[in-house]
Tab-separated table of C-alpha atoms in Angstrom:
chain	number	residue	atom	x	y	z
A	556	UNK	CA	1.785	11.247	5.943
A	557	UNK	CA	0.619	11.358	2.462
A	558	UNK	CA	2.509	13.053	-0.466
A	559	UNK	CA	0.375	15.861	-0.994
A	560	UNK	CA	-0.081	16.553	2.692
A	561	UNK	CA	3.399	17.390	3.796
A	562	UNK	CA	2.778	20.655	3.937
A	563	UNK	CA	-0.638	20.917	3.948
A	564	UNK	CA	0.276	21.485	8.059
A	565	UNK	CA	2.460	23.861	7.559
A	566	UNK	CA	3.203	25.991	4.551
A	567	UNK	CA	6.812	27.122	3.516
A	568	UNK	CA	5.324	31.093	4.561
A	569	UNK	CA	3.995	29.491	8.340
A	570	UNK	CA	7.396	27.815	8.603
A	571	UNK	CA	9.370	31.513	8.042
A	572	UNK	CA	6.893	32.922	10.322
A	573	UNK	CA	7.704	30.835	12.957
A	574	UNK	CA	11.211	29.712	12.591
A	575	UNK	CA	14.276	31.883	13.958
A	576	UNK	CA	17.479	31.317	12.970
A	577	UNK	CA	20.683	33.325	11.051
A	578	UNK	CA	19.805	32.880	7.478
A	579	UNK	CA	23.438	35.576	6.468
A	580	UNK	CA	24.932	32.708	5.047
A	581	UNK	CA	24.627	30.002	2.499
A	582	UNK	CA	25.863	26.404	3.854
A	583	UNK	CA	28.748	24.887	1.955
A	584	UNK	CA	27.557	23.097	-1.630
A	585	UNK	CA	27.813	19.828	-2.270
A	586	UNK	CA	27.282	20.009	-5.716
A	587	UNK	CA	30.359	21.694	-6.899
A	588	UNK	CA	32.316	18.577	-5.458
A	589	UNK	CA	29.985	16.611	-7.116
A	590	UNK	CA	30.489	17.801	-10.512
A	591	UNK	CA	33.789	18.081	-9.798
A	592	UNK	CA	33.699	14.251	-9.356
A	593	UNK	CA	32.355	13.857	-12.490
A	594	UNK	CA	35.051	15.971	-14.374
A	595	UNK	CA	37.897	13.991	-12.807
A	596	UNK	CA	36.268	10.965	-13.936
A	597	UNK	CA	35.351	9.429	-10.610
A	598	UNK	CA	31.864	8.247	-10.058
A	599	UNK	CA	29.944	10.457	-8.464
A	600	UNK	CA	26.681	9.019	-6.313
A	601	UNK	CA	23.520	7.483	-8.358
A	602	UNK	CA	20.356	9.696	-8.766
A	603	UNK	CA	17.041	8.984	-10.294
A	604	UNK	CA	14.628	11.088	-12.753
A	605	UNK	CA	11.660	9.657	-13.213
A	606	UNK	CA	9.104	11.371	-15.959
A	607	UNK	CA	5.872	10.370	-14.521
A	608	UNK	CA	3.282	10.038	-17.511
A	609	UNK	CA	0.215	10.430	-15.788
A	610	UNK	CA	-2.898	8.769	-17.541
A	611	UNK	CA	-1.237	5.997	-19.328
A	612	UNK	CA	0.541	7.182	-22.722
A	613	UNK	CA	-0.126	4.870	-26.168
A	614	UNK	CA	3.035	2.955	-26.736
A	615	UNK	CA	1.912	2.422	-30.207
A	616	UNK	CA	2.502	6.510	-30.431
A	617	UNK	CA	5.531	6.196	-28.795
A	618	UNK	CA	7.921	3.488	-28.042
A	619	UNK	CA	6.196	0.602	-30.051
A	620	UNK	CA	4.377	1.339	-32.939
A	621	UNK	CA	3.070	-0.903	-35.696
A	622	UNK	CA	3.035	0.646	-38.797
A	623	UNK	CA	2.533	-1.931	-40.814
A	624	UNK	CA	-0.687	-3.528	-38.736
A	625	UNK	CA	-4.329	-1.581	-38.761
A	626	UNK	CA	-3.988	-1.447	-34.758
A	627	UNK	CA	-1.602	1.540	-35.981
A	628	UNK	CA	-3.279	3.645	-36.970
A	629	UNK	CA	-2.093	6.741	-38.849
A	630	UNK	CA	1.281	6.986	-36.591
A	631	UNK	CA	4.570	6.282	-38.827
A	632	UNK	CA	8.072	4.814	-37.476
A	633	UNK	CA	10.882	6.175	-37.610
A	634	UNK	CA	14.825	5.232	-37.525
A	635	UNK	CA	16.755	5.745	-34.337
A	636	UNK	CA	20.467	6.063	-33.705
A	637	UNK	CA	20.739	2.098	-33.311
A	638	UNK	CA	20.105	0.314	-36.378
A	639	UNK	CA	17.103	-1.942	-36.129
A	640	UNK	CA	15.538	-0.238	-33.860
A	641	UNK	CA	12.077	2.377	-34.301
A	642	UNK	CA	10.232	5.064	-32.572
A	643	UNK	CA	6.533	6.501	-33.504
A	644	UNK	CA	7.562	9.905	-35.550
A	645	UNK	CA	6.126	11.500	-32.656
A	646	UNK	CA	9.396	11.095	-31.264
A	647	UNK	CA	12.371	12.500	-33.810
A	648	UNK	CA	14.587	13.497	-30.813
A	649	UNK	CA	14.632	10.756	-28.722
A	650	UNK	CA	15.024	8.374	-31.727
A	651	UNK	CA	18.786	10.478	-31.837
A	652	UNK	CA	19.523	9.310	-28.231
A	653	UNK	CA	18.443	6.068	-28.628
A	654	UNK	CA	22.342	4.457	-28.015
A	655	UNK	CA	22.042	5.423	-24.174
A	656	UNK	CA	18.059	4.283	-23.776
A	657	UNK	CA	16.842	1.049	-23.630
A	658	UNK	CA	13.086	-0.008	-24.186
A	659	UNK	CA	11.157	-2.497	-22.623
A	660	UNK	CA	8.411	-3.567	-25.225
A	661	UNK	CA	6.647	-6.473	-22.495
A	662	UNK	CA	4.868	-4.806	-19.446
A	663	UNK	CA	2.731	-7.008	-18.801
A	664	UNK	CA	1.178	-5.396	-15.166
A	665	UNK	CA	-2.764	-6.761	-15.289
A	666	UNK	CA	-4.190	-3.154	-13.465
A	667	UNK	CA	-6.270	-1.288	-15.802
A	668	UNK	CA	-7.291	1.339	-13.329
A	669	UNK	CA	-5.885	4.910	-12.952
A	670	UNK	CA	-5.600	4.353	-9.148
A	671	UNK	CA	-4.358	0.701	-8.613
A	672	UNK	CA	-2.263	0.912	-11.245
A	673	UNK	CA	-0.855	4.608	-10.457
A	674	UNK	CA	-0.177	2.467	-6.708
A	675	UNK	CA	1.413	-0.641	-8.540
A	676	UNK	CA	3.975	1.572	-10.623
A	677	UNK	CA	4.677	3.870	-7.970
A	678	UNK	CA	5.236	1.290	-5.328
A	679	UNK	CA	6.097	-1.723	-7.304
A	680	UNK	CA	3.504	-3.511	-4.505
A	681	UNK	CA	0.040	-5.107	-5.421
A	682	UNK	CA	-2.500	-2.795	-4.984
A	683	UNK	CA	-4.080	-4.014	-1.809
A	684	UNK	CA	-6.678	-1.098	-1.295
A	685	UNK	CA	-7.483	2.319	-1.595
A	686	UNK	CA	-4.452	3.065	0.872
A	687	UNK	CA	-1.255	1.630	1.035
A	688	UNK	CA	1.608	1.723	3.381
A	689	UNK	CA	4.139	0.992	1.235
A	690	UNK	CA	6.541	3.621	0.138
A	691	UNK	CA	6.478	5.131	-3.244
A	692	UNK	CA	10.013	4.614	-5.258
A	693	UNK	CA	10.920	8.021	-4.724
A	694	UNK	CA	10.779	7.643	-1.418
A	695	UNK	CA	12.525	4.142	-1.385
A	696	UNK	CA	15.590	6.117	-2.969
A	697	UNK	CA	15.689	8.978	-0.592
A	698	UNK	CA	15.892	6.493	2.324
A	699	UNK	CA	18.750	4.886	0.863
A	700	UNK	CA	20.373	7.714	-0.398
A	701	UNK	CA	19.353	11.066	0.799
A	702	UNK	CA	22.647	12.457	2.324
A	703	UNK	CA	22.594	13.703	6.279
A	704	UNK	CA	21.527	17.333	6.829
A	705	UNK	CA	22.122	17.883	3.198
A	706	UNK	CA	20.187	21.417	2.213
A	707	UNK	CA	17.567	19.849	0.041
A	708	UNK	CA	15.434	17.456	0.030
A	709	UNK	CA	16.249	13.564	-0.956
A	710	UNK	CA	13.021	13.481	-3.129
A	711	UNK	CA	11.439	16.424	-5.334
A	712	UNK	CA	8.242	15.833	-6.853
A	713	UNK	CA	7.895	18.536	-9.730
A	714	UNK	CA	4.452	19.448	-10.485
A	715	UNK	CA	2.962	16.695	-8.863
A	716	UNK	CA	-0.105	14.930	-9.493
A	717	UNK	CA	-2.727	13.932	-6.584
A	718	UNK	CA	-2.436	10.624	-5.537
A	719	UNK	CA	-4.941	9.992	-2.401
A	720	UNK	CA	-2.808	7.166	-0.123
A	721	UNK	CA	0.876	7.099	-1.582
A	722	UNK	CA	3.537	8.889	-0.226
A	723	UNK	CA	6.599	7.900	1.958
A	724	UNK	CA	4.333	5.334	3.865
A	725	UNK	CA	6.304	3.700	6.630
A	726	UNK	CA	9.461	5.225	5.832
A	727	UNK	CA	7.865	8.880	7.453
A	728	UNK	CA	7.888	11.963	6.523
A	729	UNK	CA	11.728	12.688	6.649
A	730	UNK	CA	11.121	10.883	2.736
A	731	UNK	CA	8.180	12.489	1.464
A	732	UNK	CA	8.517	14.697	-1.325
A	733	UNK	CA	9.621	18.614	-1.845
A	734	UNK	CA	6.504	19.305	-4.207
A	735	UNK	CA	6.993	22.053	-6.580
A	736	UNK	CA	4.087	23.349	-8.191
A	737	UNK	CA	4.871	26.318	-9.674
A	738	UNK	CA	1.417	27.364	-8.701
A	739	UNK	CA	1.478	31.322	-9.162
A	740	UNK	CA	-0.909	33.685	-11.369
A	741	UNK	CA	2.991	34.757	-12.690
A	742	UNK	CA	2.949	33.067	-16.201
A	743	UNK	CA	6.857	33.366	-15.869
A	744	UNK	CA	7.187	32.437	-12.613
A	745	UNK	CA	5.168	29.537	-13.390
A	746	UNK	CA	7.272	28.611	-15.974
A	747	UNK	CA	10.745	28.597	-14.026
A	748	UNK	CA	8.514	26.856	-11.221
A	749	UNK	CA	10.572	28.850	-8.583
A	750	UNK	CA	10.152	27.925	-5.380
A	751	UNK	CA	8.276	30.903	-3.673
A	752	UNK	CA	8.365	31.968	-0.083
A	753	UNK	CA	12.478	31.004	0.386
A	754	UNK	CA	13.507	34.693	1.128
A	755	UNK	CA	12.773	36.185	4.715
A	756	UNK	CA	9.827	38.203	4.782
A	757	UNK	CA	10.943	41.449	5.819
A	758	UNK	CA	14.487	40.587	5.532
A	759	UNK	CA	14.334	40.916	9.570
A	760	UNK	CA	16.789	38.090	10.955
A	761	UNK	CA	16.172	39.342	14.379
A	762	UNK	CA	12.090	38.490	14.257
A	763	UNK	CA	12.919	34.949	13.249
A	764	UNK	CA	15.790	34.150	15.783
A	765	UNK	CA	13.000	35.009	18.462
A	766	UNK	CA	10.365	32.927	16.926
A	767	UNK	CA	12.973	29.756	16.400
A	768	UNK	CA	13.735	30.217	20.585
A	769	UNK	CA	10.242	30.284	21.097
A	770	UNK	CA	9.454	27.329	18.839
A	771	UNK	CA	12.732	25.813	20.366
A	772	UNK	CA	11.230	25.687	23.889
A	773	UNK	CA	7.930	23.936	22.516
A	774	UNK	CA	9.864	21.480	21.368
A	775	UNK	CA	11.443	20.667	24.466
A	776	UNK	CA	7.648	20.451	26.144
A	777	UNK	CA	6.274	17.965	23.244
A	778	UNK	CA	6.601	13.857	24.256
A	779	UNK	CA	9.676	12.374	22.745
A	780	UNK	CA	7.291	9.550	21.380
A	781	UNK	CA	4.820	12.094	19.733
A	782	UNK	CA	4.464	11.342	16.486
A	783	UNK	CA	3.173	14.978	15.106
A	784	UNK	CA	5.673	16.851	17.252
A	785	UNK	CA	8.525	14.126	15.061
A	786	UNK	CA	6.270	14.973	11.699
A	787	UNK	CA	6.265	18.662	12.662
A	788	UNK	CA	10.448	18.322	13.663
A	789	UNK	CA	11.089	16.672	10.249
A	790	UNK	CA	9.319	19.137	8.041
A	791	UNK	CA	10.593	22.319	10.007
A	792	UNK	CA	14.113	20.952	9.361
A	793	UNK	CA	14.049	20.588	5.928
A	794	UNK	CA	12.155	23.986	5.228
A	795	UNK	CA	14.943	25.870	7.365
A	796	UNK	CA	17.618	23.820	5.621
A	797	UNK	CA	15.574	24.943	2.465
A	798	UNK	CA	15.216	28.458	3.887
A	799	UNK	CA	18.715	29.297	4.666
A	800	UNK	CA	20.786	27.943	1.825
A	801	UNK	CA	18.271	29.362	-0.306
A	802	UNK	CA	17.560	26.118	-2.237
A	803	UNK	CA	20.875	26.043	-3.009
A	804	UNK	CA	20.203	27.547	-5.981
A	805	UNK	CA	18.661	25.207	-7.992
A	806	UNK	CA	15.625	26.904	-8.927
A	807	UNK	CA	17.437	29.788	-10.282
A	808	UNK	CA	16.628	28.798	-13.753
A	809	UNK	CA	17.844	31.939	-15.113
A	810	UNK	CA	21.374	31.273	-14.652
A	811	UNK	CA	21.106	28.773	-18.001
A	812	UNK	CA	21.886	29.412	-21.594
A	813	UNK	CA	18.660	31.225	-23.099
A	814	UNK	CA	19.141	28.452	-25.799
A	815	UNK	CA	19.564	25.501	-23.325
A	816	UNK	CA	16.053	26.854	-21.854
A	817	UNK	CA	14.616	26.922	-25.044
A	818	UNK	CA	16.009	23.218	-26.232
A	819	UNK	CA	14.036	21.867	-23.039
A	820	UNK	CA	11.153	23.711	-23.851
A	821	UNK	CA	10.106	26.695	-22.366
A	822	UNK	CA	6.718	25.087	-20.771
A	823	UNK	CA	6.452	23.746	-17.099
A	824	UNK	CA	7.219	20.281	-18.205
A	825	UNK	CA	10.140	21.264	-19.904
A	826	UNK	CA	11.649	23.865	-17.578
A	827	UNK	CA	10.790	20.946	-14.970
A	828	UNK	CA	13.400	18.438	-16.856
A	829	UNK	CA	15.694	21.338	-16.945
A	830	UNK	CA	14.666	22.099	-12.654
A	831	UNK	CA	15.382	18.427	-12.378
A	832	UNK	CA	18.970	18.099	-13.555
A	833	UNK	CA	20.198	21.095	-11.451
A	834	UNK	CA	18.525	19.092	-8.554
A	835	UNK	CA	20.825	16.167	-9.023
A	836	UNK	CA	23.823	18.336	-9.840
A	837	UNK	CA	23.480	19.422	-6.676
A	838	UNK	CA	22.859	16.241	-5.254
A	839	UNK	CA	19.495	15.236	-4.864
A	840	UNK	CA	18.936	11.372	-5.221
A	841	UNK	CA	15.189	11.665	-6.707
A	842	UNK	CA	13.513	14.075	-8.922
A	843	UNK	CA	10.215	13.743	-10.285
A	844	UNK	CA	8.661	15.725	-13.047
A	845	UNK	CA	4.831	14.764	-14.428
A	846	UNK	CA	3.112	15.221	-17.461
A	847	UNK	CA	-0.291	14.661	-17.449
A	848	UNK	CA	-1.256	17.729	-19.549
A	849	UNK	CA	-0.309	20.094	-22.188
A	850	UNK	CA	-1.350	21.929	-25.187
A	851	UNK	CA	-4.873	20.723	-24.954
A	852	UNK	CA	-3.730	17.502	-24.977
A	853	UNK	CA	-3.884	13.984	-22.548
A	854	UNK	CA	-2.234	11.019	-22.051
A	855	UNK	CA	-5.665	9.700	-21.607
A	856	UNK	CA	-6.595	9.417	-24.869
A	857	UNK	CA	-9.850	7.798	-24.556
A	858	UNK	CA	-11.119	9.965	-27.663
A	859	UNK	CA	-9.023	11.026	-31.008
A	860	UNK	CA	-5.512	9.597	-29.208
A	861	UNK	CA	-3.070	10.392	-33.069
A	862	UNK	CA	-4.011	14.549	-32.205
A	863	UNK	CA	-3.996	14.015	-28.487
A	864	UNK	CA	-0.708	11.969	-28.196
A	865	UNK	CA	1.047	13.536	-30.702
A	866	UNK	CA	0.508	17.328	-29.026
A	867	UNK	CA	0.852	15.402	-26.150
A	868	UNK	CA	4.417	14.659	-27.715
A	869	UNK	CA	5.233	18.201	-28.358
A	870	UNK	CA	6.223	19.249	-24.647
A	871	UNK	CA	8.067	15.592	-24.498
A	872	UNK	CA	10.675	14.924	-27.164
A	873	UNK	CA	12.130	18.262	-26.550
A	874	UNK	CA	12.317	17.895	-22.639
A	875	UNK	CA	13.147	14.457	-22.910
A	876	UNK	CA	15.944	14.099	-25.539
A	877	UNK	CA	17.189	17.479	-24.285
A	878	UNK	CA	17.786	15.927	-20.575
A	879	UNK	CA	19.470	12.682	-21.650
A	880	UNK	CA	22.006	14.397	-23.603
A	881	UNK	CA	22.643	17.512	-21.077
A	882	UNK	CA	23.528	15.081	-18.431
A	883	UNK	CA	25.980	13.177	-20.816
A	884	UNK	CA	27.482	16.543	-21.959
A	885	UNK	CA	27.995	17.202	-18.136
A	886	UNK	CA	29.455	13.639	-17.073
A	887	UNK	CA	26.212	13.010	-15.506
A	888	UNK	CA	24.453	10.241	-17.666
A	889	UNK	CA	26.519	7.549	-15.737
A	890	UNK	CA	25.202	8.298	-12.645
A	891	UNK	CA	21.554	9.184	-13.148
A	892	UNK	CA	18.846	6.882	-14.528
A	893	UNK	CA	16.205	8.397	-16.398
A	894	UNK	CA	13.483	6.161	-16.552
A	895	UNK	CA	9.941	6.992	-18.513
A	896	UNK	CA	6.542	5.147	-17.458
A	897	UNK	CA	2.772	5.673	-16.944
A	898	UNK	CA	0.682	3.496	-14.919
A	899	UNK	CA	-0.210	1.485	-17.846
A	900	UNK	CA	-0.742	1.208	-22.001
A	901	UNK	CA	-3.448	2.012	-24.396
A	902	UNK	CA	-5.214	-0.761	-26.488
A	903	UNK	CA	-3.945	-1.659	-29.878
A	904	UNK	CA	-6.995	-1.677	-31.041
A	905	UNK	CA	-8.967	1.671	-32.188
A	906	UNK	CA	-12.197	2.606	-30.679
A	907	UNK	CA	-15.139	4.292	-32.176
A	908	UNK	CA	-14.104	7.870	-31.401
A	909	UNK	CA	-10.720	7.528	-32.742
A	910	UNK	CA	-9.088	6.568	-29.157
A	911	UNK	CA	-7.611	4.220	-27.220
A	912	UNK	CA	-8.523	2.946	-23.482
A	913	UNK	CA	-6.386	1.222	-21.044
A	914	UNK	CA	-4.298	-1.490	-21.186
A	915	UNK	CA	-2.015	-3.112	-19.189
A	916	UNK	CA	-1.491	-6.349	-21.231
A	917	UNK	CA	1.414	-5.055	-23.485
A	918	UNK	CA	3.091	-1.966	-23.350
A	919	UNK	CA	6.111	-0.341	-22.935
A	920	UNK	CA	8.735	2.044	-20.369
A	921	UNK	CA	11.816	3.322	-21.300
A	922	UNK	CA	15.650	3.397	-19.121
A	923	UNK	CA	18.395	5.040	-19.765
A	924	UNK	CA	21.665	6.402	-17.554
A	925	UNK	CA	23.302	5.074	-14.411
A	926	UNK	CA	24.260	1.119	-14.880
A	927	UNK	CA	21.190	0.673	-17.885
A	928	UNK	CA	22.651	-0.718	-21.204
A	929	UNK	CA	21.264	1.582	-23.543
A	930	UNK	CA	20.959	0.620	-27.717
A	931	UNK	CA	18.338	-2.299	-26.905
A	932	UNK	CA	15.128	-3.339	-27.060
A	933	UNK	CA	14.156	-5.816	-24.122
A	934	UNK	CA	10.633	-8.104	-25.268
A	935	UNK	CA	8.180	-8.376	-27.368
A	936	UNK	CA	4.341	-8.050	-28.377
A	937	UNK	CA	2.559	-9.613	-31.321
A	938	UNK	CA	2.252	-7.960	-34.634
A	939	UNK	CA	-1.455	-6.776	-33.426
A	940	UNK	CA	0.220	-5.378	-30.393
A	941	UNK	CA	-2.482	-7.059	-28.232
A	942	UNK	CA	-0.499	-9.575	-26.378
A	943	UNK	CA	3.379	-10.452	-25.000
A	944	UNK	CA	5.007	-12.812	-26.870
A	945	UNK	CA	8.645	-12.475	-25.165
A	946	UNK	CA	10.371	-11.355	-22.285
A	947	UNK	CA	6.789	-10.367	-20.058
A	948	UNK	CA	7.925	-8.061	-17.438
A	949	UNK	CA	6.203	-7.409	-14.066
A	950	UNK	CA	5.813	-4.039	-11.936
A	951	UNK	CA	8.351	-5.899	-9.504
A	952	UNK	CA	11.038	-7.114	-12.244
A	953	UNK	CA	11.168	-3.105	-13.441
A	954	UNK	CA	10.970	-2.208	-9.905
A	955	UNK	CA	14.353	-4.980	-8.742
A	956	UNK	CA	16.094	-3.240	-12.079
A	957	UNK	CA	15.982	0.468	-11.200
A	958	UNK	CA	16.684	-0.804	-7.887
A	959	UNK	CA	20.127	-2.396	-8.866
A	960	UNK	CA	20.575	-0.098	-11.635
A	961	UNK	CA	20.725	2.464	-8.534
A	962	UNK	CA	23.195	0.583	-7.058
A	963	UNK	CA	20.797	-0.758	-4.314
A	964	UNK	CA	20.555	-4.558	-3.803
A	965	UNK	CA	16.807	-5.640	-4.656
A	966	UNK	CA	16.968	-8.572	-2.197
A	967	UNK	CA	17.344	-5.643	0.392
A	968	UNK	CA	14.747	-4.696	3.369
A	969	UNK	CA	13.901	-2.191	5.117
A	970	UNK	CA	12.375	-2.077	8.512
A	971	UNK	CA	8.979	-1.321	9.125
A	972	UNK	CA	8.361	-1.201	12.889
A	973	UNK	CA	10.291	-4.278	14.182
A	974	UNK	CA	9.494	-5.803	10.996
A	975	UNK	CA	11.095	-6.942	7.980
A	976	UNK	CA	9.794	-5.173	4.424
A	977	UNK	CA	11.106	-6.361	1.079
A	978	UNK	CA	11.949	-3.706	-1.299
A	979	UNK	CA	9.869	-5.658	-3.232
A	980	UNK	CA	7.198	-7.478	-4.160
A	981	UNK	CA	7.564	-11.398	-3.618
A	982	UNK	CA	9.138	-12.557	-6.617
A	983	UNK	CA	10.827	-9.438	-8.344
A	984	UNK	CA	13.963	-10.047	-9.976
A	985	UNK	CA	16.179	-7.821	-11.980
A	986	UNK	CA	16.797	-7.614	-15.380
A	987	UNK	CA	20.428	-8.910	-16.090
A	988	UNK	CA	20.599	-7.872	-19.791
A	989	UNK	CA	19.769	-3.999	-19.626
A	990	UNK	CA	22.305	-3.956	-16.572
A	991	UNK	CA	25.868	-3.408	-17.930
């Protein structure tokens, strides 16, 4: 089932209208325990955030610029935390975190379109077609370490971005995403992207515990083997798991510091960052939050890319630098990677309307938390920017180091079928030196 389908079958409002069961009581939180772990100084389990830039960000107005070349524009550098190393001035707050991130300067990933590419960095696989089996990372994670009958999901996917063909391929839909949209003509409610629908309608227990008997004895008459009745089993789970420990919580924004709010930023991107570290608090292995668009602005920066990135920029360094150093003030860094990517670069060189177009020759993603040595800069590109000149770095060699830096073993499979699948692609292998 593809990731935007999942509940395309059956809403979160169909699923309360048909399920029955007590919803009195909240289930037991594993969070507290989990933050509890971190207090005592014991390791709690890995989790990933991943801040999806969809369209393909400059790295020259971001992670790599090249102030003192013409293929940079306008954009400045500035000084970071770690001496020796720079940031476009697009990026003031991150450049104060920059001891816990680490930069890779050398993707080097040869797919210059939006969808193949989007399908390489999302499934660390060769694009092979329009549609793909393969699992998406998120969904790699969630297989691995999604904990039994836990209340949430093992993968959130905060306002997500349509992606025709991924989703949790052969790994089913137990791994798909919870997609939050925030979609509501409530400007607030937009903006603490609140989960809608988790309260019973009515607040009539007795209506649902007839519908879940009724549903119950369908069940019994669908074929074991039926692959929508297991699809239908799967989502119905989760959404009552959802339904009666209220989401645990998490998307009760409100219960933050007004100025904590305001630090992420109070936009959907930002209150997303802030959604996405409660998630893992409370022990979700994979959040996702996209930006694709704000303030006018596009990652996509085909025309006048210094305006576009640098509003673009805006929503980010606030979310961003904000998130890296709430989890370390909460014990949480060690244990949660934060990794930033798009599905490719933007050429060094300048076009005729003041933009830049894609490029996947030489550009750049940024790690930080769980096992990544932050305070380094891992490759290189020429002083035009247009080509690797150290350390080139594949979709699968990224893909093997979040992998281990996860605490999963790269060299792993799972089982598709009766069959063998790498994690991934033939030849991946992780990067020892941003592993500590």
């Amino acid at each position: 089932m593809s990731i935007t389908s999942r509940f395309d079958q059956f809403s979160r409002r169909d699923l309360i209208r048909i399920a029955a069961a007590s919803v009195g009581g909240f289930s037991c939180s594993p969070w507290l325990p989990r933050l509890a772990q971190a207090a005592n100084g014991k390791r709690p389990p890995k989790s990933c955030i991943l801040l999806w830039m969809s369209g393909g960000p400059s790295q020259i107005e971001t992670l790599s610029p090249k102030p003192n070349h013409r293929n940079g524009g306008p954009t400045k550098a500035i000084s970071t935390a770690v001496t020796g190393i720079e940031l476009s001035d697009n990026l003031p707050g991150l450049a104060k975190q920059m001891k816990d991130v680490a930069l890779i300067r050398s993707m080097k990933t040869r797919e210059g379109d939006h969808g193949r590419a989007t399908q390489l960095m999302m499934t660390g696989y060769r694009p092979m077609g329009n549609m793909t089996d393969n699992p998406v990372f998120g969904s790699m994670v969630s297989h691995r370490m999604k904990i039994d009958e836990h209340p949430l999901p093992g993968f959130v996917s905060i306002a997500p971005f349509q992606r025709t063909g991924l989703g949790s391929g052969y790994l089913g839909p137990d791994h798909s995403p919870l997609l939050v949209s925030g979609a509501s003509n409530d400007p607030n409610t937009r903006a603490n992207l609140t989960i809608e629908n988790l309260d019973i309608p009515g607040g009539d227990n007795s209506v649902l515990a007839e519908r879940q008997a009724l549903l119950s004895m369908m069940r019994r008459g669908a074929p074991p083997t039926s692959t929508s009745a297991v699809k239908h089993a799967s989502v119905y789970d989760q959404a009552m798991r959802m339904i009666e420990s209220r989401g645990e919580g998490a998307f009760n924004l409100d219960e933050e510091k007004a100025e904590l709010r305001d630090a992420y930023g109070r936009n959907r991107f930002g209150q997303g960052c802030l959604l996405a570290r409660r998630l893992v608090e409370r022990g979700v292995p994979f959040v996702e939050v996209t930006l694709s668009q704000a303030a006018g602005g596009t990652w996509d920066s085909h025309l006048d890319n210094f305006n576009t990135v640098s509003s673009m920029c805006e929503t980010l360094d606030p979310a961003w630098s904000t998130l890296i150093s709430d989890l370390r003030d909460r014990g949480l860094l060690d244990s949660t990677m934060v990794v930033w990517m798009g599905e490719f670069g933007r050429t060094p060189r300048i076009n005729t309307n003041s933009g830049r177009d894609h490029f996947p020759d030489a550009w750049s993603v940024a790690l930080a938390g769980a096992k990544i040595q932050g305070g380094q800069v891992y490759g290189k590109t020429s002083k035009d920017g247009m080509e690797v000149t150290d350390k080139p770095v594949q979709a699968k060699d990224l893909f093997a180091t979040m992998l281990e830096g996860l605490g999963i073993n790269s060299a792993d499979s799972n089982m598709k079928g009766d069959r063998p699948m790498p994690l991934i692609d033939e030849g991946g292998e992780p990067i020892e030196e941003l592993l500590g």
